[in-house]
Coordinates of C-alpha atoms and ligand atoms in Angstrom, one line a residue:
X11 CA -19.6 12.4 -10.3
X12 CA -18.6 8.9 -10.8
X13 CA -17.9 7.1 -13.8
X14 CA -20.6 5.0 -15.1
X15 CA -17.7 1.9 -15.4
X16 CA -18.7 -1.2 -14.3
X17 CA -16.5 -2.6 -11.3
X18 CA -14.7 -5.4 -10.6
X19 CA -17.7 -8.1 -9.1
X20 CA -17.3 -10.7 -6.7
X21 CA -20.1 -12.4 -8.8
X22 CA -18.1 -12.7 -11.6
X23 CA -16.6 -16.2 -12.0
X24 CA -14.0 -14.6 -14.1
X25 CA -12.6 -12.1 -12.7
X26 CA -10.0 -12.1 -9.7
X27 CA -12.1 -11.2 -7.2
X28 CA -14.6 -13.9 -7.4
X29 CA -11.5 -16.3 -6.3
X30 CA -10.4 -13.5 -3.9
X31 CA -13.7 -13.9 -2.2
X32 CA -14.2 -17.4 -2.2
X33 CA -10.4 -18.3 -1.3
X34 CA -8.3 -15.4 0.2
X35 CA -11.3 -13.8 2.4
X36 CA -11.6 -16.9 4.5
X37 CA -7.9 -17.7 4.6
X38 CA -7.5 -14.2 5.9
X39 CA -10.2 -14.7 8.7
X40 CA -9.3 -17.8 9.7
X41 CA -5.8 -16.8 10.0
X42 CA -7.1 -14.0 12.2
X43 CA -8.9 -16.1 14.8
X44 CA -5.6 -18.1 15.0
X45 CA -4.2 -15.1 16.2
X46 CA -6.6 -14.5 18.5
X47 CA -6.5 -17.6 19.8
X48 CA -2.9 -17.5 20.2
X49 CA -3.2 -14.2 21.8
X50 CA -5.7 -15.6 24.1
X51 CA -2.9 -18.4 25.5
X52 CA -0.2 -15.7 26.5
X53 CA 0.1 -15.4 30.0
X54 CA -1.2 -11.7 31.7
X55 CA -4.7 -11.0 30.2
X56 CA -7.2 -10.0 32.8
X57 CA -10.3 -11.8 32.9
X58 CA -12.3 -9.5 31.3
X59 CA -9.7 -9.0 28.3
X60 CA -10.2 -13.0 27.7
X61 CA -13.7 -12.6 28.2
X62 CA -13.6 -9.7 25.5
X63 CA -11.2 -11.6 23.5
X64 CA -13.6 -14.6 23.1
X65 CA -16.6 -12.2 22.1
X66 CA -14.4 -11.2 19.4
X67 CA -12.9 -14.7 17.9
X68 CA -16.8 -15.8 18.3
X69 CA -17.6 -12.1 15.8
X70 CA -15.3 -13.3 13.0
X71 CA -16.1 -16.9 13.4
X72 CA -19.4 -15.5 12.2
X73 CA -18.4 -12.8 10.0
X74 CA -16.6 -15.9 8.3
X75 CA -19.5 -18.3 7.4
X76 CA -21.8 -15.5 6.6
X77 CA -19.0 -14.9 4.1
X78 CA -19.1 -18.7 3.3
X79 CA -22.7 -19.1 2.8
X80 CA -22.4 -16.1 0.8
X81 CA -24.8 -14.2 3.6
X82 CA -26.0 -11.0 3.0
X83 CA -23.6 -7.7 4.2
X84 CA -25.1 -6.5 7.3
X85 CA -25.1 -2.2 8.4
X86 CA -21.9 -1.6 9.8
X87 CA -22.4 -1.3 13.9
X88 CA -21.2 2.6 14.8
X89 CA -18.5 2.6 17.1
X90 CA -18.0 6.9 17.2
X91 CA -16.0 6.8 14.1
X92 CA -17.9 9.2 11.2
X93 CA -16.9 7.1 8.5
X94 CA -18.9 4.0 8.8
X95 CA -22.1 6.5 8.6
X96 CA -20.5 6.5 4.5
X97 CA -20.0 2.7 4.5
X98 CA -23.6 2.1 5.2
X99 CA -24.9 4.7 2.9
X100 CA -23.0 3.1 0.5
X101 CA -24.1 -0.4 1.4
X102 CA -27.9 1.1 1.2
X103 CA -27.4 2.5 -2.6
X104 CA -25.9 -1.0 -3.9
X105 CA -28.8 -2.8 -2.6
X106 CA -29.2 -6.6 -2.2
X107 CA -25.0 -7.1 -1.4
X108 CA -24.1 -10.4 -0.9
X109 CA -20.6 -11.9 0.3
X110 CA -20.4 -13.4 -3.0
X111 CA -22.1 -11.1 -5.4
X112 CA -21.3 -7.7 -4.9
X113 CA -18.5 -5.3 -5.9
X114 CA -15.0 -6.0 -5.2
X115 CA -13.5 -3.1 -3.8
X116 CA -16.2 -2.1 -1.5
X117 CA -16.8 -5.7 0.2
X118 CA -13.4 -5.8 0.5
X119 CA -12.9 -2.3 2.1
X120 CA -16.0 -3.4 4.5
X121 CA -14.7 -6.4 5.4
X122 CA -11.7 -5.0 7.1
X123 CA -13.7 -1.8 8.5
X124 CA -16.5 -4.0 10.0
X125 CA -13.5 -6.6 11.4
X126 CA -12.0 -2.9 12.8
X127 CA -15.3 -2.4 14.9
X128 CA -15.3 -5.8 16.7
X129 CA -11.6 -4.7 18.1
X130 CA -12.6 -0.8 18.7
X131 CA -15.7 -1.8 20.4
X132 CA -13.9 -4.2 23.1
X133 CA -11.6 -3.5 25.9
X134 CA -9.0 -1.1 25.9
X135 CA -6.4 -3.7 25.2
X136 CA -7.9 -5.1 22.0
X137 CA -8.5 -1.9 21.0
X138 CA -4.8 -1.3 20.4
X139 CA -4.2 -4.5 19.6
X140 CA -3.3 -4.9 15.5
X141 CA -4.1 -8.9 14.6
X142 CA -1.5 -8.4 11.6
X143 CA 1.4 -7.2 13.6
X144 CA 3.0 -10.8 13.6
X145 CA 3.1 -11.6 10.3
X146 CA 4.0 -7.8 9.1
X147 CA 7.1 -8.2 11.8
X148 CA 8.4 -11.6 10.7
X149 CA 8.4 -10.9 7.0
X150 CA 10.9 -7.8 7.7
X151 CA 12.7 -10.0 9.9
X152 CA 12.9 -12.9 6.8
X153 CA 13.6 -10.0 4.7
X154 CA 17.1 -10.1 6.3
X155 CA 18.9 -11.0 3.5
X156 CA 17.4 -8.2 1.4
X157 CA 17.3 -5.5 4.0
X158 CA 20.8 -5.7 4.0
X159 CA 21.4 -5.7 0.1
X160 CA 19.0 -2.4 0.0
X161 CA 20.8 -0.7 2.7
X162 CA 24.2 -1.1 0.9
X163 CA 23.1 0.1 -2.2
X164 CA 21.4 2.9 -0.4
X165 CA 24.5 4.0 1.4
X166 CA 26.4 3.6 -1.7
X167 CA 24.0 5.9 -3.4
X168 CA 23.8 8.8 -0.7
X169 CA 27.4 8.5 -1.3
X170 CA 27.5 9.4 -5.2
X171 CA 24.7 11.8 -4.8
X172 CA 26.8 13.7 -1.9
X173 CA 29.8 13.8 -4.5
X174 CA 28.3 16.2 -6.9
X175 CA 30.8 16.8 -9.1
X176 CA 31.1 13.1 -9.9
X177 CA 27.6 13.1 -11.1
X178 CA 26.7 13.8 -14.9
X179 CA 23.1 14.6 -15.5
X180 CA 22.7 10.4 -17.1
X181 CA 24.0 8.9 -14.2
X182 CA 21.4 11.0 -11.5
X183 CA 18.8 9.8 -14.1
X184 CA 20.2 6.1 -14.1
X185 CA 20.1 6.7 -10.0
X186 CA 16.7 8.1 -10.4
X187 CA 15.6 4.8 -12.4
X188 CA 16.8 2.2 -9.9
X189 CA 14.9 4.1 -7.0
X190 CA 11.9 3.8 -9.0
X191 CA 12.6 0.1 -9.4
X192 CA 13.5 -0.6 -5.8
X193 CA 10.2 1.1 -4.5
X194 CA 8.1 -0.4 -7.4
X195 CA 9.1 -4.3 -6.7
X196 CA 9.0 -3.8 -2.7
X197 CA 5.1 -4.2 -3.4
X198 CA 5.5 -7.6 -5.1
X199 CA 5.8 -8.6 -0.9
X200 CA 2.4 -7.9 0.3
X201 CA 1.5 -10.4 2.5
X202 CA -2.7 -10.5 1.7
X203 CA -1.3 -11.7 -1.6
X204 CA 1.5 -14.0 -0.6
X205 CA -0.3 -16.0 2.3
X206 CA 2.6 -18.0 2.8
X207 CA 6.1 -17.1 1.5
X208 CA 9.5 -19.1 2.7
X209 CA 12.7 -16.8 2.9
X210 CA 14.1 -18.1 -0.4
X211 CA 11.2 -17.0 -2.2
X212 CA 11.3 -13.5 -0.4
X213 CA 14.7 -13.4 -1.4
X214 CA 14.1 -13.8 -5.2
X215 CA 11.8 -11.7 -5.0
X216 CA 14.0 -8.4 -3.3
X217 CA 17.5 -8.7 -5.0
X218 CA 19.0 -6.7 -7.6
X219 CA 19.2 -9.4 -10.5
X220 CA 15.5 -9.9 -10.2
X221 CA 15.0 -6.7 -10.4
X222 CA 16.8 -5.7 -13.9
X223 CA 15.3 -8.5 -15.2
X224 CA 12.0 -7.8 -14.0
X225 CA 12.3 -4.6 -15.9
X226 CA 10.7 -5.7 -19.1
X227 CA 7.5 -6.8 -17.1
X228 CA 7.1 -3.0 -16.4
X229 CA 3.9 -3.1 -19.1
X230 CA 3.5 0.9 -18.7
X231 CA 6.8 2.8 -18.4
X232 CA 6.3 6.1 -17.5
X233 CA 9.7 7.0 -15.6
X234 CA 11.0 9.3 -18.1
X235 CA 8.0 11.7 -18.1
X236 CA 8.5 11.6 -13.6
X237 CA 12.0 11.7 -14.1
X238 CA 11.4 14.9 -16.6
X239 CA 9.6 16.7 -13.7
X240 CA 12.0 16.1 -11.0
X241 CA 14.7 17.7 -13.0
X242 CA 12.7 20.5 -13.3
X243 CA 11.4 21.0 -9.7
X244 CA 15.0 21.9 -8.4
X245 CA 14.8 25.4 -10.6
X246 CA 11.1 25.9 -10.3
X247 CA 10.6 27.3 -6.6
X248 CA 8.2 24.6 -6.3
X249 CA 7.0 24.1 -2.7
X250 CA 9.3 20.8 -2.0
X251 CA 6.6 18.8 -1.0
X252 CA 6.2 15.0 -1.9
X253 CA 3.4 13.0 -0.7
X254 CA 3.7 9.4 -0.3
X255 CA 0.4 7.5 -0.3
X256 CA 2.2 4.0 1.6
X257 CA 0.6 0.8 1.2
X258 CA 2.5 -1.9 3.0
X259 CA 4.9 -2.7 6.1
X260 CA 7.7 -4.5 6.2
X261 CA 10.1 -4.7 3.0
X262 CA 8.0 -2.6 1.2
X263 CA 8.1 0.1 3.4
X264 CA 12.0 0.0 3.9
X265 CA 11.9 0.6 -0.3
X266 CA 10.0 3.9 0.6
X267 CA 12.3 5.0 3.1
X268 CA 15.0 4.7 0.9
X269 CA 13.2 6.6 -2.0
X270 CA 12.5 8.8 0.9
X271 CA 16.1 9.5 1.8
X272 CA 17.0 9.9 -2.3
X273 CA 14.3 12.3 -2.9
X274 CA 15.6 14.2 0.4
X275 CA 19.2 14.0 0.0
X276 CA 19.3 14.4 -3.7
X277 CA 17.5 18.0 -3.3
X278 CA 14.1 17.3 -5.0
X279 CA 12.2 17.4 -2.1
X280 CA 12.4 19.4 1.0
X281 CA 9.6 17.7 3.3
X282 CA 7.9 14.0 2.3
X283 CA 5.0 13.5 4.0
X284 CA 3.7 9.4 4.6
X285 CA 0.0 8.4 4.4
X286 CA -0.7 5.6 6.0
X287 CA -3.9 3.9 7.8
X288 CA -5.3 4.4 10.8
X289 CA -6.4 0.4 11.6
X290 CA -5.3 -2.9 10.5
X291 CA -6.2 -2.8 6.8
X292 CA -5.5 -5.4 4.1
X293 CA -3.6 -7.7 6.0
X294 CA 0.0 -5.9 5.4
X295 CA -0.7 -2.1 5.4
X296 CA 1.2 0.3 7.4
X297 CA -0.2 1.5 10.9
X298 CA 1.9 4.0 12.7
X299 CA 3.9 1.1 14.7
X300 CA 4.8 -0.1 11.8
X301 CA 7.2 2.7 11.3
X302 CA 8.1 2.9 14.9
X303 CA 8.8 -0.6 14.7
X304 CA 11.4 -0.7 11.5
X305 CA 13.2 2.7 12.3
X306 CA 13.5 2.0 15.8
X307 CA 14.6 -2.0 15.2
X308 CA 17.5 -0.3 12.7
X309 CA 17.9 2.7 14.6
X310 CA 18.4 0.4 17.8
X311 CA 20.1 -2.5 16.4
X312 CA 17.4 -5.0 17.4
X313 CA 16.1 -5.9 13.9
X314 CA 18.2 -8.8 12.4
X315 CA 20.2 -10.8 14.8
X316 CA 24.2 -12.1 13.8
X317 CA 25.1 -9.4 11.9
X318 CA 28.7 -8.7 10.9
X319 CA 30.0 -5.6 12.5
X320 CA 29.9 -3.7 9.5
X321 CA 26.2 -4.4 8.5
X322 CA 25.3 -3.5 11.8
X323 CA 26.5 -0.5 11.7
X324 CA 25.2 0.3 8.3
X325 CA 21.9 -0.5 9.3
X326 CA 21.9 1.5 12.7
X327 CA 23.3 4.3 11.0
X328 CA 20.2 4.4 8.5
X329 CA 17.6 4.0 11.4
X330 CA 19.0 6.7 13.2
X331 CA 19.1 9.0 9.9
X332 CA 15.2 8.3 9.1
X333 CA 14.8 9.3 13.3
X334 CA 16.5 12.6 12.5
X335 CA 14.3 13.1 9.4
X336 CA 11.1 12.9 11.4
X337 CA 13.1 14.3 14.2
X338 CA 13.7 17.4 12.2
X339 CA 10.0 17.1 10.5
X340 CA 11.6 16.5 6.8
X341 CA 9.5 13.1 7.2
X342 CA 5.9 13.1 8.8
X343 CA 3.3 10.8 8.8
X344 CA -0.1 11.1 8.3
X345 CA -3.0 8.9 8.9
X346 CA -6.5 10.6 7.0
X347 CA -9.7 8.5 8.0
X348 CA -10.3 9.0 4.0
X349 CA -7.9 6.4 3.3
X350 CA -9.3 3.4 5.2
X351 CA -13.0 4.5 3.5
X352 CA -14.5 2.5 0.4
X353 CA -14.6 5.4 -1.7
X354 CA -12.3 5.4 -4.7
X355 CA -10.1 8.2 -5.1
X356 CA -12.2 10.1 -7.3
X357 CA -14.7 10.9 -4.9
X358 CA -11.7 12.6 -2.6
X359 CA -12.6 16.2 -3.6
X360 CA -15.5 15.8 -2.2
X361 CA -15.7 13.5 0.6
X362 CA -12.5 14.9 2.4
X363 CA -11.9 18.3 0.5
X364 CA -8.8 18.9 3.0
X365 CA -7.2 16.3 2.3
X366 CA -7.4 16.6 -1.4
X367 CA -6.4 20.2 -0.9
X368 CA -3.1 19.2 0.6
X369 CA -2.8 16.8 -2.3
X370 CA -3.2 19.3 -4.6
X371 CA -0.9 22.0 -3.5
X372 CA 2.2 19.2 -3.4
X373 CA 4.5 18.7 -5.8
X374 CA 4.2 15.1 -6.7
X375 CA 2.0 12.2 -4.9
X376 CA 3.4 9.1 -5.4
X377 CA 1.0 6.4 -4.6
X378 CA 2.1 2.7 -3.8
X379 CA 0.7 -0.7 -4.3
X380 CA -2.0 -2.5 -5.8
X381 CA -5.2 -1.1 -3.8
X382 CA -4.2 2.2 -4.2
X383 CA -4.4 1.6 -7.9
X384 CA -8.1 0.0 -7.8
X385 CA -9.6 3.1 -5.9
X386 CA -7.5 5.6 -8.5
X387 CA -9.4 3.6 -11.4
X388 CA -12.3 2.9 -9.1
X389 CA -11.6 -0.8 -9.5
X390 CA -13.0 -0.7 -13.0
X391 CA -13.5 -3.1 -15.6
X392 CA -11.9 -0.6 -18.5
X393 CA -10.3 -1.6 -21.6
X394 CA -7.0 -2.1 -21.4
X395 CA -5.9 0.7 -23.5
X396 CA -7.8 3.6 -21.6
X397 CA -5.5 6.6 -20.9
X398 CA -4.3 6.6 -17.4
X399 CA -5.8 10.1 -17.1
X400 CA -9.4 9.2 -18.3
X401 CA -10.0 6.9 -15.2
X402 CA -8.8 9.4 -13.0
X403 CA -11.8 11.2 -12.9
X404 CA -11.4 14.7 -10.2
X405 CA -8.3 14.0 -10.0
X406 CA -6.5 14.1 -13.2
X407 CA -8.7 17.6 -13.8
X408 CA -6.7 20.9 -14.2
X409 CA -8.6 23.0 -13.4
X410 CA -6.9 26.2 -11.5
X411 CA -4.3 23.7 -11.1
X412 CA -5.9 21.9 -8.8
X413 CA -5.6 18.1 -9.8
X414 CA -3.0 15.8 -8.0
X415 CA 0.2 15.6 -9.9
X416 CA 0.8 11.2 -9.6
X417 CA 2.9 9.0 -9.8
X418 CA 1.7 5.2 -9.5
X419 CA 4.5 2.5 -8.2
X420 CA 2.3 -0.6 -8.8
X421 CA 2.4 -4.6 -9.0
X422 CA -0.4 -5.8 -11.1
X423 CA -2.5 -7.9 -8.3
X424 CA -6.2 -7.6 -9.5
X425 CA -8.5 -7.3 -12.6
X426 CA -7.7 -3.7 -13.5
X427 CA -5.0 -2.1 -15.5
X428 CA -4.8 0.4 -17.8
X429 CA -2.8 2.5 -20.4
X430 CA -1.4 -0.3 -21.9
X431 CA -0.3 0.6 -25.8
X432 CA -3.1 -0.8 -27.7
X433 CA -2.4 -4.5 -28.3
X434 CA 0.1 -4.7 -25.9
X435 CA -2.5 -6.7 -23.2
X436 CA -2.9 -9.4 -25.7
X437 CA 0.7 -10.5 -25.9
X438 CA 1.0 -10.9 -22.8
X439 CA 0.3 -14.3 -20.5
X440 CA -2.8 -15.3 -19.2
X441 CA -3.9 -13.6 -15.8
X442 CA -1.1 -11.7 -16.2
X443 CA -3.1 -8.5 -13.8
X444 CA -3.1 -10.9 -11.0
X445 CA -0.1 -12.2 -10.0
X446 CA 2.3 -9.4 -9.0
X447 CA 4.5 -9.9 -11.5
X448 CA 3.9 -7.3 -13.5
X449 CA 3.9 -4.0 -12.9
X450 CA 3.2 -0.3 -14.1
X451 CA 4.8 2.8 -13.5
X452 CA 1.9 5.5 -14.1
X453 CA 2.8 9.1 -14.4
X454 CA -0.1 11.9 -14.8
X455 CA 0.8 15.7 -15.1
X456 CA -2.4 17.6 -13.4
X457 CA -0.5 21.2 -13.5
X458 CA 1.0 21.1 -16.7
Ligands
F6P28 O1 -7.3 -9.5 -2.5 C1 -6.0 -9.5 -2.7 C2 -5.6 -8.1 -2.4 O2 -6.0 -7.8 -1.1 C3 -6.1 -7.2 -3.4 O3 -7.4 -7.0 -3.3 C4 -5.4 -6.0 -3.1 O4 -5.6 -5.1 -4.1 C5 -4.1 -6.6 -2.9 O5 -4.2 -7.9 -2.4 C6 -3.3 -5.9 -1.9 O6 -2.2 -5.5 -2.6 P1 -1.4 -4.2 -2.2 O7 -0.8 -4.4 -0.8 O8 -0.3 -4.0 -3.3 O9 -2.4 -3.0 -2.2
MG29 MG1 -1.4 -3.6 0.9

């Protein structure tokens, strides 16, 4: 039941991907066998973990100049997992898929998975070992400056929320709106994107100013129409269930678990449940360490060194709430094989029925970041103007009730984008989808 769309094409010299593929790929793979290689120096491997370790920095080596000479994609090696079964069905039906000239989101979605089996096929320790978690640690730990910012506003905020009386019906809107802003820009600092970012530009890139006046670079608004339902969910006996589809570690994620802690402590949800992946997956996306790592590092005091007293203690203070909330299962995570599959989101009802069935039942998904948006619009190459609903496919249906009620928080890093008003897209800059600096906010009412 897929759309007949075309997608986004490596082949295609103008479209992002085609530099993606050429460019970022091999940055990205060079930068893992670095790792490697550094890992390979510390002192305390067994032998047969260096032996296994060299196996693997000799697997991407390859992998990387078959991407180079723009080789053909190979059948992904089983290593017990039932999804790569898909991947190479998939691979079969596309026929002929070269590096270089073949559709985006898949090759992309394989490169990652096929990078996953040279790790899950070796020894025990380079099975668990995640050859991101270095760069996804030191940008929350350059996100200092930020962290602290967002924490302070935070507490402010629980603050005025817990004060009812104070708050009229605009300013829990006007609290409502910043949240959405906060969680929307923390996905300008993905790191496949950003290959090398210095703390001043991370900076600019997390406070508040840059944030109101980022606001008119939101080129589809739809807070208003998710603000209208969470107004109405209080008095509606809804089940108080919010999903959060994550995309990446770091300062992004810290955004979501202060949404999190608004959408808890401001009554609109009763339980939030956070979907992340179950492997390294597009450099910065969140693993369940991740999460260990940042609530524990607040929770514990470990995260940012020379703090004044006072920020400290903000900042342990919000670890160890986020602890009680999964403590207390408010907050769980969730890690579906389905996500770290190549199939766009459409094909969810049928590929992994359960999961769409938990979906369906919630009260709002909210799904974050860039990729997230290419497998809702199955990395399409639609006009600009298409409805947000049309590309949804399964999803946006109604049927019964059944769809998923969304909510995109998205910066604008590929080829597609869509419900735009008509002639909107042509006033603004050129390669204005690519660059995270625009954004959309996309709301879609499946129950209604
Ligand atoms: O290739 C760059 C890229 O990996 C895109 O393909 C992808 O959509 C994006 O970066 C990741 O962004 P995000 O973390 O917002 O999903
Ligand atoms: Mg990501």
């Amino acid at each position: 039941t897929d759309h007949s769309i075309a997608t986004s094409n490596t082949g295609d010299p103008n479209s992002f991907a085609y530099c993606t593929s050429r460019e970022r790929w091999p940055k990205i793979l060079s930068s893992a066998i670095d790792e490697i290689r550094t890992t390979l120096q510390k002192v305390g491997l067994s032998k047969a973990d260096v032996e296994a370790g060299k196996r693997i920095e000799s697997q991407v080596t390859t992998l990387r100049s078959v991407m180079l000479s723009d080789g053909a994609l190979q059948r992904i090696p089983g290593d017990g997992e039932a999804d790569i079964e898909d991947y190479n069905i998939e691979l079969d039906t596309l026929k002929d898929c070269t590096w270089l000239q073949s559709p985006w989101l898949y090759t992309e979605c394989y490169m990652y998975r096929i990078l996953h089996t040279f790790f899950s096929m070796s020894t025990p320790f380079w099975q668990s070992f995640d050859l991101f978690t270095t760069s996804k640690q030191q940008s929350l730990v350059d996100s200092k400056k930020g962290a602290i910012e967002l924490v302070k506003r935070f507490r402010g905020m629980l603050k005025a929320i817990a004060d009812k009386e104070a708050v009229d019906e605009a300013t829990q809107k006007a609290i409502f709106e910043e949240m959405v802003q906060i969680c929307l820009w923390g996905n300008a600092t993905d790191l496949s994107l950003l290959t090398s970012l210095s703390v001043e530009e991370l900076d600019s890139r997390q406070g508040k100013a840059v944030r109101e006046s980022s606001k008119k670079n939101v080129v589809v608004d739809d807070t208003d129409q998710a603000w209208k339902l969470l107004s109405n969910l209080k008095s509606s006996g809804s089940s108080g269930i919010i999903h959060i589809v994550l995309d990446n570690a770091g300062f992004e994620l810290l955004t979501d678990l202060v949404f999190v802690g608004y959408l808890i402590e401001s009554g609109y949800a009763k339980k939030i449940v956070l979907h992340g992946k179950r492997m390294p997956w597009f450099v910065s996306d969140v693993n369940a360490p991740d999460l260990i790592y940042l609530v524990r590092g607040f929770a514990d005091g470990t995260m940012y060194q020379d703090l004044d007293a006072e920020d400290n203690k903000e900042l342990q203070d919000t670890g160890k709430y986020w602890q009680s909330l999964m403590d207390s299962g408010k907050l769980i995570y969730e890690a579906d094989p389905f996500w770290t599959t190549h199939h766009p989101f459409g094909r969810m009802p049928a590929v992994s029925p359960s999961l769409f069935q938990e979906l369906a039942s919630a009260d709002l998904v909210v799904y974050k970041g860039d990729l997230n948006y290419r497998k809702l619009s199955y990395d399409g190459v639609w006009p600009y103007d298409t409805p947000f609903s049309e590309v949804l496919g399964p999803l946006a249906k109604k049927h019964g009730g059944k769809g998923v009620r969304s909510l995109v928080l998205r910066t604008c890093k590929a080829d597609v984008c869509v419900a735009l008003e008509p002639g909107r897209a042509e006033t603004l800059e050129e390669g204005w989808t690519r660059t995270g600096k625009y954004a959309v906010v996309s709301y879609w009412d499946a129950k209604s």
